[in-house]
């Protein structure tokens, strides 16, 4: 059974674990939640190739008390501020089909989302500039990756990665772009011609009144 997971993605590929622990300790103290154990996910080679270092925060039963995953946005903002680069946080509960994610970088408004597990994983993959199944394999291996591939077939695949604002030497996160307008059909052209004719007649009428 897949357990809930809380992972952080740092655009600082070198990744100083001591500095990360210090940042998280201060953020947890501010949020009044216990400091979790933190470790690098050394198996995340595909993420490293894309310019991300992955850290996992060990989750413990809450006992009804506040826990770090309740303050995901503030933890991610603290990491982005201290490391002076993009940071992404992802909490997933596959059994409950729930996910929550946060994206932060210095000088820009943070973004967050929560909802269905698969939907949140797919959006997080877009932020990271990855194919969703790559992220799925990191989370719980082949099961999530297969589900994401099936979703891509059912729903037409992930949205294309759009160019993101340059953020330095590290990876980029894609920005959502509006869909291109459809090509005008015969009816559209007819209406536009009528509107142009009406504008011409109105201008002619106004010029005669002067």
Backbone as a chain_set.jsonl record, in Angstrom:
{"seq": "XXXXXXXXXXXXXXXXXXXXXXXXXXXXXXXXXXXXXXXXXXXXXXXXXXXXXXXXXXXXXXXXXXXXXXXXXXXXXXXXXXXXXXXXXXXXXXXXXXXXXXXXXXXXXXXXXXXXXXXXXXXXXXXXXXXXXXXXXXXXXXXXXXXXXXXXXXXXXXXXXXXXXXXXXXXXXXXXXXXXXXXXXXXXXXXXXXXXXXXXXXXXXXXXXX", "coords": {"N": [[0.855, -1.205, 0.0], [0.566, 2.182, -0.858], [2.127, 4.773, 0.85], [1.366, 8.025, 2.278], [3.257, 10.793, 0.988], [5.752, 13.323, 1.245], [7.508, 15.517, -0.59], [10.237, 17.591, -1.618], [11.382, 19.725, -4.188], [14.31, 21.058, -5.297], [15.803, 23.672, -7.081], [18.438, 24.031, -6.798], [20.877, 22.124, -7.629], [23.149, 21.122, -6.41], [22.593, 21.073, -3.694], [22.663, 21.496, -0.434], [22.36, 19.64, 2.317], [22.455, 20.15, 5.052], [21.986, 22.915, 5.187], [19.403, 22.917, 4.132], [18.004, 21.516, 6.122], [18.268, 23.332, 8.227], [16.79, 25.521, 7.243], [14.216, 24.358, 7.025], [13.805, 23.697, 9.678], [13.579, 26.225, 10.913], [11.301, 27.14, 9.565], [9.383, 25.253, 10.361], [9.362, 25.709, 13.088], [8.299, 28.291, 13.15], [5.756, 27.725, 12.15], [4.859, 26.168, 14.141], [5.021, 23.343, 14.202], [6.18, 19.912, 14.355], [9.598, 19.214, 13.563], [10.425, 17.371, 10.733], [12.243, 14.348, 9.802], [14.754, 14.592, 7.287], [15.837, 13.694, 4.065], [17.962, 13.132, 1.185], [16.667, 12.044, -1.941], [18.181, 9.711, -3.477], [17.787, 8.149, -5.691], [16.592, 9.599, -7.643], [17.394, 10.131, -10.425], [16.444, 10.965, -12.925], [15.177, 13.331, -12.296], [17.37, 14.813, -11.426], [18.754, 15.05, -13.828], [17.059, 16.809, -15.067], [17.536, 19.075, -13.686], [16.86, 19.253, -10.969], [17.03, 18.764, -7.455], [16.015, 16.331, -5.171], [14.32, 16.095, -2.133], [13.107, 14.223, 0.615], [10.647, 14.415, 3.116], [10.121, 12.848, 6.096], [7.094, 11.49, 7.019], [4.988, 11.415, 9.888], [2.524, 9.942, 12.102], [-0.132, 12.168, 12.909], [-1.687, 12.409, 15.19], [-3.812, 14.073, 15.61], [-2.711, 16.565, 15.786], [-1.17, 19.555, 14.374], [0.783, 19.209, 11.408], [3.794, 19.084, 9.333], [3.007, 18.875, 6.575], [0.63, 20.234, 6.544], [1.379, 22.809, 6.277], [2.507, 23.304, 3.803], [2.824, 25.323, 1.807], [4.135, 27.463, 3.163], [6.507, 26.235, 3.929], [7.692, 25.692, 1.438], [7.984, 28.283, 0.426], [9.871, 29.275, 2.234], [12.118, 27.689, 1.635], [12.584, 28.433, -1.06], [13.218, 31.12, -0.659], [15.538, 31.049, 1.01], [17.323, 29.518, -0.499], [17.357, 30.951, -2.758], [16.162, 30.445, -5.245], [14.007, 28.553, -7.476], [11.559, 26.469, -5.895], [9.715, 23.535, -5.306], [7.016, 21.939, -3.76], [5.476, 18.845, -2.898], [2.783, 17.042, -1.773], [1.423, 13.876, -1.382], [-1.279, 11.617, -1.196], [-1.972, 8.704, -2.052], [-3.755, 6.618, -1.527], [-5.963, 7.958, -0.504], [-6.543, 9.341, -2.765], [-5.613, 11.988, -3.111], [-3.92, 15.107, -3.495], [-1.494, 17.709, -2.971], [0.166, 20.663, -3.92], [2.866, 23.018, -4.24], [4.419, 25.894, -5.594], [7.199, 28.007, -5.61], [9.198, 30.926, -6.033], [11.843, 33.315, -5.711], [10.781, 36.704, -5.671], [8.446, 36.376, -7.127], [4.892, 35.726, -7.197], [3.665, 33.047, -5.191], [2.433, 29.806, -6.19], [-0.19, 27.436, -5.853], [-1.927, 24.293, -5.528], [-4.574, 21.918, -5.01], [-6.165, 18.71, -4.933], [-7.479, 16.007, -6.891], [-5.379, 13.164, -6.867], [-3.984, 12.257, -9.272], [-4.351, 14.46, -10.974], [-3.021, 16.523, -9.601], [-0.395, 15.543, -9.545], [0.179, 15.541, -12.283], [0.068, 18.315, -12.882], [2.129, 19.231, -11.236], [4.29, 17.977, -12.457], [4.341, 19.452, -14.831], [5.147, 21.955, -13.84], [7.716, 21.259, -13.097], [8.823, 20.72, -15.509], [8.733, 18.162, -16.609], [7.836, 14.916, -17.969], [4.78, 13.508, -16.952], [4.656, 10.672, -16.171], [7.324, 10.22, -15.404], [7.59, 11.597, -12.99], [5.659, 10.16, -11.632], [6.868, 7.627, -11.376], [8.828, 8.222, -9.534], [7.319, 8.67, -7.243], [5.774, 6.322, -6.504], [6.663, 4.23, -8.02], [5.92, 1.904, -10.659], [3.078, 1.811, -10.667], [1.725, 4.348, -10.387], [2.928, 5.603, -12.576], [1.952, 4.056, -14.722], [-0.777, 4.618, -14.476], [-0.784, 7.352, -15.043], [0.106, 7.348, -17.666], [-2.043, 6.032, -18.833], [-4.012, 7.931, -18.362], [-3.065, 9.952, -19.999], [-3.521, 8.844, -22.501], [-6.315, 8.583, -22.448], [-7.194, 11.228, -22.155], [-5.898, 12.759, -24.014], [-3.248, 13.319, -23.525], [-0.564, 15.082, -21.79], [-0.524, 18.648, -21.398], [1.284, 20.615, -23.779], [4.632, 21.574, -23.014], [5.093, 24.844, -22.329], [7.227, 27.675, -23.117], [9.041, 28.984, -20.358], [9.459, 31.828, -18.128], [12.797, 32.99, -17.961], [14.907, 31.744, -15.452], [17.498, 31.674, -14.625], [20.421, 29.573, -14.347], [19.335, 27.14, -13.782], [16.629, 24.665, -14.066], [13.522, 25.306, -15.813], [10.157, 26.402, -15.26], [7.147, 25.594, -16.875], [4.929, 28.002, -18.29], [1.452, 28.533, -18.147], [-0.385, 28.723, -21.138], [-2.805, 30.49, -23.116], [-5.2, 28.835, -25.277], [-4.749, 28.694, -28.868], [-6.613, 30.872, -31.036], [-9.422, 29.675, -32.999], [-9.336, 29.032, -36.565], [-10.972, 31.353, -38.763], [-14.188, 30.548, -40.1], [-16.415, 30.136, -42.987], [-18.824, 31.408, -42.25], [-17.919, 33.143, -40.259], [-16.292, 34.853, -41.781], [-18.236, 36.01, -43.433], [-19.807, 37.424, -41.571], [-17.867, 39.226, -40.625], [-17.381, 40.679, -42.937], [-19.857, 41.955, -43.281], [-19.899, 43.518, -40.961], [-17.721, 45.206, -41.481], [-18.702, 46.573, -43.716], [-20.87, 47.879, -42.532], [-19.521, 49.548, -40.743], [-18.189, 51.17, -42.592], [-20.326, 52.48, -43.861], [-21.415, 53.867, -41.683], [-19.308, 55.609, -41.052], [-19.326, 57.087, -43.394], [-21.852, 58.276, -43.247], [-21.565, 59.84, -40.914], [-19.598, 61.604, -41.768], [-20.969, 63.098, -43.669], [-22.694, 64.543, -42.099], [-21.217, 66.463, -40.92]], "CA": [[0.0, 0.0, 0.0], [1.354, 3.403, -0.957], [1.999, 5.666, 1.987], [1.478, 9.456, 1.939], [4.64, 11.248, 0.845], [5.991, 14.764, 1.149], [8.818, 15.704, -1.22], [10.604, 18.933, -2.046], [12.241, 19.774, -5.37], [15.133, 22.255, -5.241], [16.523, 23.969, -8.313], [19.86, 23.985, -6.442], [21.187, 20.723, -7.847], [24.202, 20.701, -5.485], [21.806, 20.688, -2.541], [23.301, 21.372, 0.878], [21.34, 19.068, 3.185], [22.487, 20.841, 6.342], [21.295, 24.197, 5.016], [17.985, 22.628, 3.965], [17.453, 21.182, 7.439], [18.177, 24.563, 9.014], [15.659, 26.283, 6.715], [12.974, 23.695, 7.404], [13.655, 23.795, 11.127], [13.046, 27.556, 11.22], [9.933, 27.233, 9.048], [8.528, 24.426, 11.217], [9.226, 26.398, 14.377], [7.351, 29.387, 12.93], [4.425, 27.145, 11.968], [4.547, 25.41, 15.363], [4.847, 21.928, 13.87], [7.435, 19.2, 14.595], [10.547, 19.129, 12.461], [10.548, 15.989, 10.262], [13.516, 13.893, 9.259], [14.904, 14.974, 5.88], [16.921, 12.97, 3.358], [17.948, 13.221, -0.264], [16.217, 10.866, -2.694], [19.328, 9.509, -4.373], [17.379, 7.413, -6.893], [15.878, 10.504, -8.56], [18.352, 10.566, -11.449], [15.746, 11.693, -13.994], [14.96, 14.687, -11.79], [18.669, 15.48, -11.437], [19.04, 15.392, -15.223], [16.22, 17.958, -15.412], [17.981, 20.238, -12.916], [16.211, 19.299, -9.663], [17.448, 17.877, -6.366], [14.792, 15.916, -4.494], [14.422, 15.747, -0.716], [11.871, 13.68, 1.187], [10.397, 14.677, 4.52], [9.483, 11.667, 6.654], [5.825, 11.814, 7.654], [4.64, 10.644, 11.075], [1.113, 10.143, 12.47], [-0.331, 13.486, 13.497], [-2.346, 12.363, 16.491], [-4.728, 15.201, 15.706], [-1.97, 17.828, 15.866], [-0.694, 20.092, 13.101], [1.957, 18.518, 10.871], [4.431, 19.908, 8.289], [2.28, 18.909, 5.305], [-0.437, 21.234, 6.643], [1.986, 24.124, 6.025], [3.362, 23.089, 2.628], [3.136, 26.581, 1.123], [5.129, 28.248, 3.905], [7.787, 25.518, 3.864], [8.268, 25.88, 0.102], [8.425, 29.682, 0.334], [11.106, 29.416, 3.014], [13.206, 27.066, 0.869], [12.87, 29.283, -2.221], [13.86, 32.351, -0.177], [16.886, 30.811, 1.528], [18.175, 28.994, -1.567], [17.325, 31.973, -3.808], [15.826, 29.814, -6.52], [12.718, 27.88, -7.458], [11.335, 25.288, -5.075], [8.39, 22.943, -5.474], [6.673, 20.949, -2.75], [4.387, 17.962, -3.32], [2.27, 16.075, -0.796], [0.503, 12.957, -2.057], [-1.911, 10.522, -0.464], [-2.54, 7.949, -3.17], [-4.894, 5.84, -1.052], [-7.077, 8.893, -0.42], [-6.654, 10.013, -4.067], [-5.512, 13.423, -2.819], [-2.597, 15.691, -3.627], [-1.352, 19.15, -2.761], [1.465, 21.074, -4.434], [3.158, 24.446, -4.125], [5.571, 26.369, -6.358], [7.622, 29.327, -5.162], [10.511, 31.404, -6.434], [12.022, 34.689, -5.223], [10.311, 37.81, -6.484], [7.223, 36.054, -7.857], [3.85, 35.165, -6.332], [3.633, 31.589, -5.103], [1.264, 29.137, -6.761], [-0.49, 26.182, -5.179], [-3.15, 23.63, -5.945], [-4.879, 20.658, -4.362], [-7.265, 18.028, -5.596], [-7.272, 14.597, -7.195], [-3.972, 12.751, -6.883], [-3.416, 12.242, -10.619], [-4.357, 15.824, -11.506], [-1.97, 17.3, -8.933], [0.902, 15.03, -10.016], [0.39, 16.009, -13.658], [0.395, 19.741, -12.867], [3.467, 19.371, -10.65], [5.242, 17.602, -13.509], [4.468, 20.597, -15.745], [5.984, 22.943, -13.162], [9.1, 20.776, -13.081], [9.293, 20.516, -16.878], [8.909, 16.725, -16.785], [6.683, 14.111, -18.332], [4.131, 13.071, -15.715], [5.056, 9.343, -15.705], [8.634, 10.286, -14.747], [7.308, 11.944, -11.605], [4.92, 9.041, -11.052], [7.812, 6.575, -10.992], [9.497, 8.666, -8.308], [6.413, 8.629, -6.097], [5.534, 4.945, -6.028], [7.05, 3.245, -9.011], [5.203, 1.689, -11.904], [1.617, 1.929, -10.619], [1.346, 5.72, -10.737], [3.383, 5.879, -13.935], [0.999, 3.439, -15.654], [-2.033, 5.374, -14.405], [-0.588, 8.623, -15.728], [0.147, 7.05, -19.097], [-3.416, 5.747, -19.24], [-4.735, 9.206, -18.391], [-2.611, 10.688, -21.176], [-4.21, 8.271, -23.647], [-7.746, 8.875, -22.341], [-7.513, 12.646, -22.203], [-5.149, 13.474, -25.03], [-1.877, 13.608, -23.125], [-0.283, 16.297, -21.029], [-0.412, 19.866, -22.183], [2.67, 20.867, -24.188], [5.402, 22.447, -22.139], [5.298, 26.167, -22.92], [8.435, 28.324, -22.611], [8.853, 29.657, -19.073], [10.374, 32.946, -17.915], [14.131, 32.549, -17.589], [15.158, 31.876, -14.025], [18.892, 31.434, -14.298], [21.07, 28.424, -14.95], [18.643, 25.906, -13.45], [15.474, 24.329, -14.894], [12.464, 26.29, -15.974], [8.809, 25.864, -15.131], [6.341, 26.075, -17.991], [3.814, 28.892, -17.976], [0.228, 28.172, -18.843], [-0.666, 29.61, -22.257], [-4.167, 30.321, -23.623], [-5.233, 28.124, -26.564], [-4.775, 29.553, -30.06], [-7.975, 31.038, -31.532], [-9.676, 28.859, -34.189], [-9.332, 29.719, -37.848], [-12.325, 31.785, -39.131], [-14.832, 29.778, -41.154], [-17.135, 30.949, -43.967], [-19.778, 32.259, -41.536], [-17.164, 34.221, -39.609], [-15.873, 35.824, -42.794], [-19.435, 36.724, -43.866], [-20.159, 38.398, -40.527], [-16.854, 40.273, -40.603], [-17.605, 41.535, -44.108], [-21.016, 42.791, -42.986], [-19.497, 44.512, -39.969], [-16.866, 46.184, -42.155], [-19.572, 47.403, -44.545], [-21.642, 48.745, -41.634], [-18.613, 50.599, -40.26], [-17.929, 52.103, -43.693], [-21.522, 53.302, -44.053], [-21.549, 54.773, -40.55], [-18.31, 56.668, -41.213], [-19.782, 57.926, -44.499], [-22.989, 59.03, -42.731], [-21.062, 60.841, -39.986], [-18.838, 62.62, -42.505], [-21.938, 63.975, -44.35], [-23.363, 65.384, -41.105], [-20.318, 67.558, -40.48]], "C": [[0.883, 1.245, 0.0], [1.074, 4.311, 0.236], [1.996, 7.117, 1.511], [2.939, 9.875, 1.907], [4.676, 12.756, 0.743], [7.399, 14.959, 0.612], [8.987, 17.153, -1.63], [11.551, 18.826, -3.232], [12.977, 21.109, -5.351], [15.834, 22.449, -6.575], [18.03, 24.072, -8.066], [20.301, 22.525, -6.499], [22.28, 20.223, -6.897], [23.595, 20.29, -4.148], [22.581, 20.477, -1.251], [22.248, 20.9, 1.876], [21.312, 19.754, 4.545], [21.739, 22.163, 6.266], [19.792, 23.975, 4.864], [17.34, 22.305, 5.308], [17.302, 22.43, 8.301], [16.993, 25.413, 8.556], [14.34, 25.675, 7.163], [12.738, 23.763, 8.904], [13.072, 25.143, 11.531], [11.591, 27.677, 10.763], [8.965, 26.429, 9.911], [8.319, 25.077, 12.58], [8.225, 27.548, 14.264], [5.926, 28.874, 12.822], [3.966, 26.343, 13.178], [4.182, 23.962, 15.053], [6.186, 21.223, 14.096], [8.308, 19.145, 13.356], [10.687, 17.672, 12.011], [11.988, 15.626, 9.914], [13.556, 14.217, 7.765], [16.054, 14.18, 5.279], [16.819, 13.252, 1.875], [17.404, 11.936, -0.858], [17.262, 10.609, -3.772], [18.937, 8.812, -5.67], [16.753, 8.311, -7.951], [16.808, 11.035, -9.649], [17.684, 11.347, -12.569], [15.474, 13.125, -13.58], [16.269, 15.473, -11.801], [19.047, 15.904, -12.851], [18.247, 16.62, -15.672], [16.562, 19.191, -14.583], [17.36, 20.362, -11.534], [16.864, 18.319, -8.693], [16.22, 17.59, -5.517], [15.093, 15.527, -3.055], [13.078, 15.212, -0.25], [11.814, 13.982, 2.671], [9.606, 13.495, 5.069], [8.228, 12.067, 7.417], [5.576, 10.881, 8.833], [3.17, 10.886, 11.404], [0.928, 11.444, 13.238], [-0.91, 13.445, 14.9], [-3.285, 13.531, 16.708], [-4.045, 16.55, 15.774], [-1.56, 18.294, 14.466], [0.604, 19.398, 12.701], [2.532, 19.351, 9.726], [3.634, 19.98, 6.995], [1.102, 19.87, 5.334], [0.064, 22.629, 6.279], [2.925, 24.047, 4.817], [3.771, 24.397, 1.977], [4.234, 27.357, 1.846], [6.489, 27.556, 3.906], [8.472, 25.766, 2.517], [8.748, 27.323, -0.07], [9.737, 29.896, 1.08], [12.302, 28.834, 2.261], [13.587, 27.931, -0.324], [13.612, 30.551, -1.794], [15.307, 32.086, 0.226], [17.835, 30.31, 0.447], [18.183, 29.902, -2.796], [17.086, 31.375, -5.193], [14.476, 29.129, -6.382], [12.714, 26.699, -6.496], [9.899, 24.835, -5.292], [8.191, 21.922, -4.367], [5.478, 20.138, -3.209], [4.049, 16.999, -2.203], [1.268, 15.19, -1.52], [0.009, 11.902, -1.083], [-2.652, 9.704, -1.508], [-3.768, 7.165, -2.742], [-6.14, 6.723, -0.968], [-7.329, 9.643, -1.712], [-6.604, 11.527, -3.905], [-4.066, 13.877, -3.018], [-2.63, 17.181, -3.375], [0.05, 19.533, -3.217], [1.614, 22.582, -4.316], [4.428, 24.755, -4.904], [5.917, 27.768, -5.889], [8.988, 29.646, -5.747], [10.626, 32.86, -6.011], [11.491, 35.72, -6.201], [9.06, 37.546, -7.284], [6.17, 35.515, -6.894], [3.91, 33.635, -6.333], [2.366, 31.053, -5.764], [1.055, 27.818, -6.03], [-1.76, 25.585, -5.742], [-3.341, 22.386, -5.096], [-6.061, 20.028, -5.065], [-6.949, 16.567, -5.808], [-5.785, 14.3, -7.382], [-3.348, 12.864, -8.273], [-3.325, 13.652, -11.185], [-3.23, 16.657, -10.91], [-0.587, 16.841, -9.393], [1.189, 15.535, -11.425], [0.757, 17.487, -13.688], [1.784, 19.979, -12.275], [4.538, 19.012, -11.674], [5.43, 18.743, -14.499], [5.347, 21.671, -15.117], [7.459, 22.552, -13.216], [9.675, 20.604, -14.48], [9.546, 19.063, -17.192], [7.671, 16.112, -17.417], [6.103, 13.525, -17.044], [4.538, 11.661, -15.267], [6.427, 9.305, -15.033], [8.452, 10.62, -13.268], [6.557, 10.821, -10.907], [5.834, 7.921, -10.604], [8.563, 6.942, -9.726], [8.615, 8.434, -7.091], [6.141, 7.213, -5.611], [5.778, 3.912, -7.109], [6.078, 3.122, -10.158], [3.715, 1.947, -11.851], [1.174, 3.322, -11.039], [1.757, 6.053, -12.17], [2.42, 5.293, -14.96], [-0.321, 4.201, -15.664], [-1.923, 6.7, -15.152], [-0.515, 8.42, -17.234], [-1.256, 6.759, -19.619], [-4.23, 7.028, -19.325], [-4.339, 10.015, -19.614], [-3.301, 10.16, -22.436], [-5.682, 8.667, -23.637], [-8.071, 10.332, -22.605], [-6.616, 13.441, -23.138], [-3.761, 13.891, -24.6], [-1.753, 14.867, -22.316], [-0.241, 17.479, -21.952], [1.032, 20.073, -22.59], [3.356, 21.809, -23.223], [5.662, 23.771, -22.835], [6.571, 26.782, -22.373], [8.129, 29.082, -21.327], [9.767, 30.859, -18.999], [11.73, 32.43, -17.451], [14.368, 32.779, -16.114], [16.594, 31.532, -13.668], [19.383, 30.147, -14.931], [20.337, 27.119, -14.685], [17.466, 25.695, -14.386], [14.443, 25.423, -14.916], [11.128, 25.625, -15.725], [7.949, 26.447, -16.237], [5.22, 26.957, -17.517], [2.606, 28.463, -18.788], [-0.07, 29.204, -19.928], [-2.108, 29.408, -22.707], [-4.148, 29.604, -24.958], [-5.306, 29.104, -27.73], [-6.209, 29.675, -30.559], [-8.187, 30.196, -32.788], [-9.634, 29.699, -35.46], [-10.771, 30.141, -38.205], [-12.901, 30.917, -40.241], [-15.611, 30.719, -42.075], [-18.124, 31.895, -43.291], [-19.075, 33.426, -40.863], [-16.777, 35.299, -40.615], [-17.056, 36.647, -43.297], [-19.816, 37.806, -42.856], [-19.169, 39.546, -40.498], [-17.037, 41.226, -41.787], [-18.779, 42.479, -43.879], [-20.681, 43.878, -41.979], [-18.628, 45.596, -40.595], [-17.702, 47.132, -43.007], [-20.378, 48.37, -43.677], [-20.776, 49.873, -41.099], [-18.359, 51.64, -41.339], [-19.118, 53.04, -43.902], [-21.707, 54.291, -42.916], [-20.553, 55.917, -40.655], [-18.738, 57.655, -42.317], [-20.93, 58.836, -44.026], [-22.512, 60.155, -41.81], [-20.312, 61.95, -40.704], [-19.793, 63.615, -43.21], [-22.626, 64.931, -43.375], [-22.516, 66.562, -40.672], [-20.503, 68.802, -41.341]], "O": [[1.836, 1.339, 0.774], [-0.079, 4.575, 0.577], [2.558, 7.42, 0.458], [3.757, 9.387, 2.688], [3.753, 13.385, 0.225], [8.374, 14.61, 1.276], [8.022, 17.849, -1.945], [12.413, 17.948, -3.276], [12.351, 22.168, -5.385], [16.392, 21.505, -7.135], [18.809, 24.187, -9.012], [20.122, 21.778, -5.537], [22.338, 19.028, -6.606], [24.009, 19.303, -3.54], [23.098, 19.387, -1.008], [21.35, 21.658, 2.243], [20.24, 19.92, 5.127], [20.959, 22.499, 7.156], [18.994, 24.745, 5.397], [16.24, 22.776, 5.594], [16.316, 22.568, 9.025], [16.271, 25.965, 9.386], [13.448, 26.386, 7.626], [11.596, 23.874, 9.351], [12.184, 25.212, 12.381], [10.753, 28.238, 11.47], [7.845, 26.875, 10.164], [7.233, 25.004, 13.153], [7.408, 27.76, 15.16], [4.995, 29.496, 13.332], [2.822, 25.892, 13.235], [3.194, 23.424, 15.554], [7.231, 21.871, 14.034], [7.81, 19.041, 12.235], [11.033, 16.816, 12.825], [12.839, 16.5, 9.754], [12.545, 14.132, 7.069], [17.105, 14.014, 5.898], [15.747, 13.569, 1.361], [17.655, 10.852, -0.33], [17.228, 11.214, -4.843], [19.678, 8.877, -6.65], [16.417, 7.843, -9.039], [16.988, 12.246, -9.78], [18.273, 12.283, -13.11], [15.53, 14.036, -14.407], [16.285, 16.655, -12.143], [19.595, 16.987, -13.053], [18.69, 17.376, -16.537], [15.944, 20.241, -14.757], [17.33, 21.457, -10.972], [17.205, 17.194, -9.06], [15.468, 18.505, -5.18], [15.998, 14.736, -2.787], [12.03, 15.696, -0.677], [12.8, 13.826, 3.392], [8.532, 13.178, 4.557], [8.283, 12.877, 8.342], [5.914, 9.699, 8.781], [2.619, 11.921, 11.029], [1.729, 11.782, 14.109], [-0.656, 14.338, 15.708], [-3.532, 13.937, 17.843], [-4.717, 17.581, 15.815], [-1.599, 17.526, 13.505], [1.42, 19.045, 13.553], [1.849, 20.228, 9.198], [3.584, 21.038, 6.368], [0.617, 20.286, 4.281], [-0.733, 23.527, 6.004], [3.999, 24.649, 4.814], [4.938, 24.573, 1.627], [5.163, 27.855, 1.21], [7.521, 28.227, 3.884], [9.675, 26.018, 2.46], [9.808, 27.555, -0.651], [10.613, 30.62, 0.606], [13.38, 29.428, 2.255], [14.772, 28.145, -0.582], [14.525, 31.003, -2.485], [16.205, 32.825, -0.176], [19.022, 30.636, 0.466], [18.918, 29.658, -3.753], [17.727, 31.754, -6.173], [13.877, 29.125, -5.307], [13.726, 26.022, -6.31], [8.989, 25.651, -5.442], [9.089, 21.133, -4.07], [4.566, 20.673, -3.839], [4.899, 16.238, -1.738], [0.367, 15.689, -2.195], [0.762, 11.37, -0.268], [-3.813, 9.974, -1.814], [-4.727, 7.054, -3.506], [-7.238, 6.292, -1.319], [-8.22, 10.49, -1.771], [-7.419, 12.257, -4.469], [-3.12, 13.136, -2.747], [-3.66, 17.833, -3.544], [1.013, 18.819, -2.937], [0.631, 23.323, -4.296], [5.389, 23.985, -4.881], [5.039, 28.624, -5.779], [9.824, 28.763, -5.933], [9.622, 33.569, -5.955], [11.719, 35.625, -7.407], [8.637, 38.407, -8.055], [6.517, 34.91, -5.88], [4.176, 33.016, -7.364], [1.362, 31.756, -5.88], [2.018, 27.161, -5.635], [-2.571, 26.279, -6.355], [-2.384, 21.86, -4.528], [-6.857, 20.711, -5.709], [-6.24, 15.953, -5.011], [-5.044, 15.083, -7.975], [-2.304, 13.495, -8.436], [-2.325, 14.003, -11.811], [-2.562, 17.407, -11.622], [0.298, 17.669, -9.607], [2.319, 15.917, -11.728], [1.654, 17.884, -14.432], [2.529, 20.831, -12.76], [5.575, 19.671, -11.749], [6.545, 18.984, -14.962], [6.204, 22.239, -15.793], [8.335, 23.404, -13.361], [10.874, 20.369, -14.633], [10.462, 18.74, -17.949], [6.594, 16.707, -17.406], [6.843, 13.1, -16.157], [4.752, 11.46, -14.072], [6.671, 8.45, -14.182], [9.077, 10.008, -12.401], [6.787, 10.556, -9.727], [5.603, 7.32, -9.555], [8.9, 6.068, -8.929], [9.103, 8.045, -6.03], [6.267, 6.938, -4.417], [5.167, 2.843, -7.108], [5.48, 4.109, -10.587], [3.12, 2.272, -12.878], [0.347, 3.469, -11.939], [1.012, 6.713, -12.893], [2.101, 5.943, -15.955], [-0.917, 4.409, -16.721], [-2.869, 7.119, -15.819], [-1.026, 9.242, -17.995], [-1.616, 7.185, -20.716], [-5.038, 7.202, -20.238], [-5.178, 10.692, -20.207], [-3.629, 10.934, -23.335], [-6.24, 9.04, -24.669], [-9.098, 10.646, -23.207], [-6.578, 14.669, -23.063], [-3.148, 14.739, -25.249], [-2.709, 15.628, -22.169], [0.04, 17.345, -23.143], [1.933, 19.741, -21.82], [2.739, 22.728, -22.684], [6.382, 23.813, -23.832], [6.972, 26.448, -21.258], [7.095, 29.74, -21.215], [10.758, 30.92, -19.727], [11.792, 31.519, -16.626], [14.079, 33.85, -15.58], [16.878, 31.141, -12.536], [18.831, 29.684, -15.929], [20.665, 26.096, -15.285], [17.298, 26.422, -15.365], [14.496, 26.359, -14.118], [10.975, 24.424, -15.95], [8.007, 27.646, -16.512], [4.619, 26.706, -16.472], [2.718, 28.083, -19.953], [-0.017, 30.409, -19.679], [-2.602, 28.28, -22.689], [-3.184, 29.74, -25.711], [-5.852, 30.201, -27.602], [-6.957, 28.698, -30.517], [-7.252, 30.01, -33.567], [-9.865, 30.908, -35.436], [-11.702, 29.369, -37.975], [-12.208, 30.585, -41.203], [-15.495, 31.94, -41.969], [-18.257, 33.049, -43.699], [-19.563, 34.556, -40.888], [-16.909, 36.493, -40.349], [-16.913, 37.841, -43.562], [-20.109, 38.944, -43.223], [-19.561, 40.706, -40.364], [-16.865, 42.437, -41.647], [-18.716, 43.656, -44.234], [-21.119, 45.02, -42.118], [-18.781, 46.775, -40.275], [-17.456, 48.338, -43.029], [-20.553, 49.535, -44.035], [-21.223, 51.016, -41.006], [-18.317, 52.838, -41.059], [-18.943, 54.243, -44.094], [-22.111, 55.431, -43.146], [-20.897, 57.067, -40.381], [-18.547, 58.866, -42.204], [-20.97, 60.018, -44.365], [-22.989, 61.285, -41.907], [-20.381, 63.11, -40.299], [-19.485, 64.8, -43.335], [-23.088, 66.001, -43.772], [-23.025, 67.54, -40.125], [-19.835, 69.812, -41.117]]}, "num_chains": 1, "name": "protein.A"}
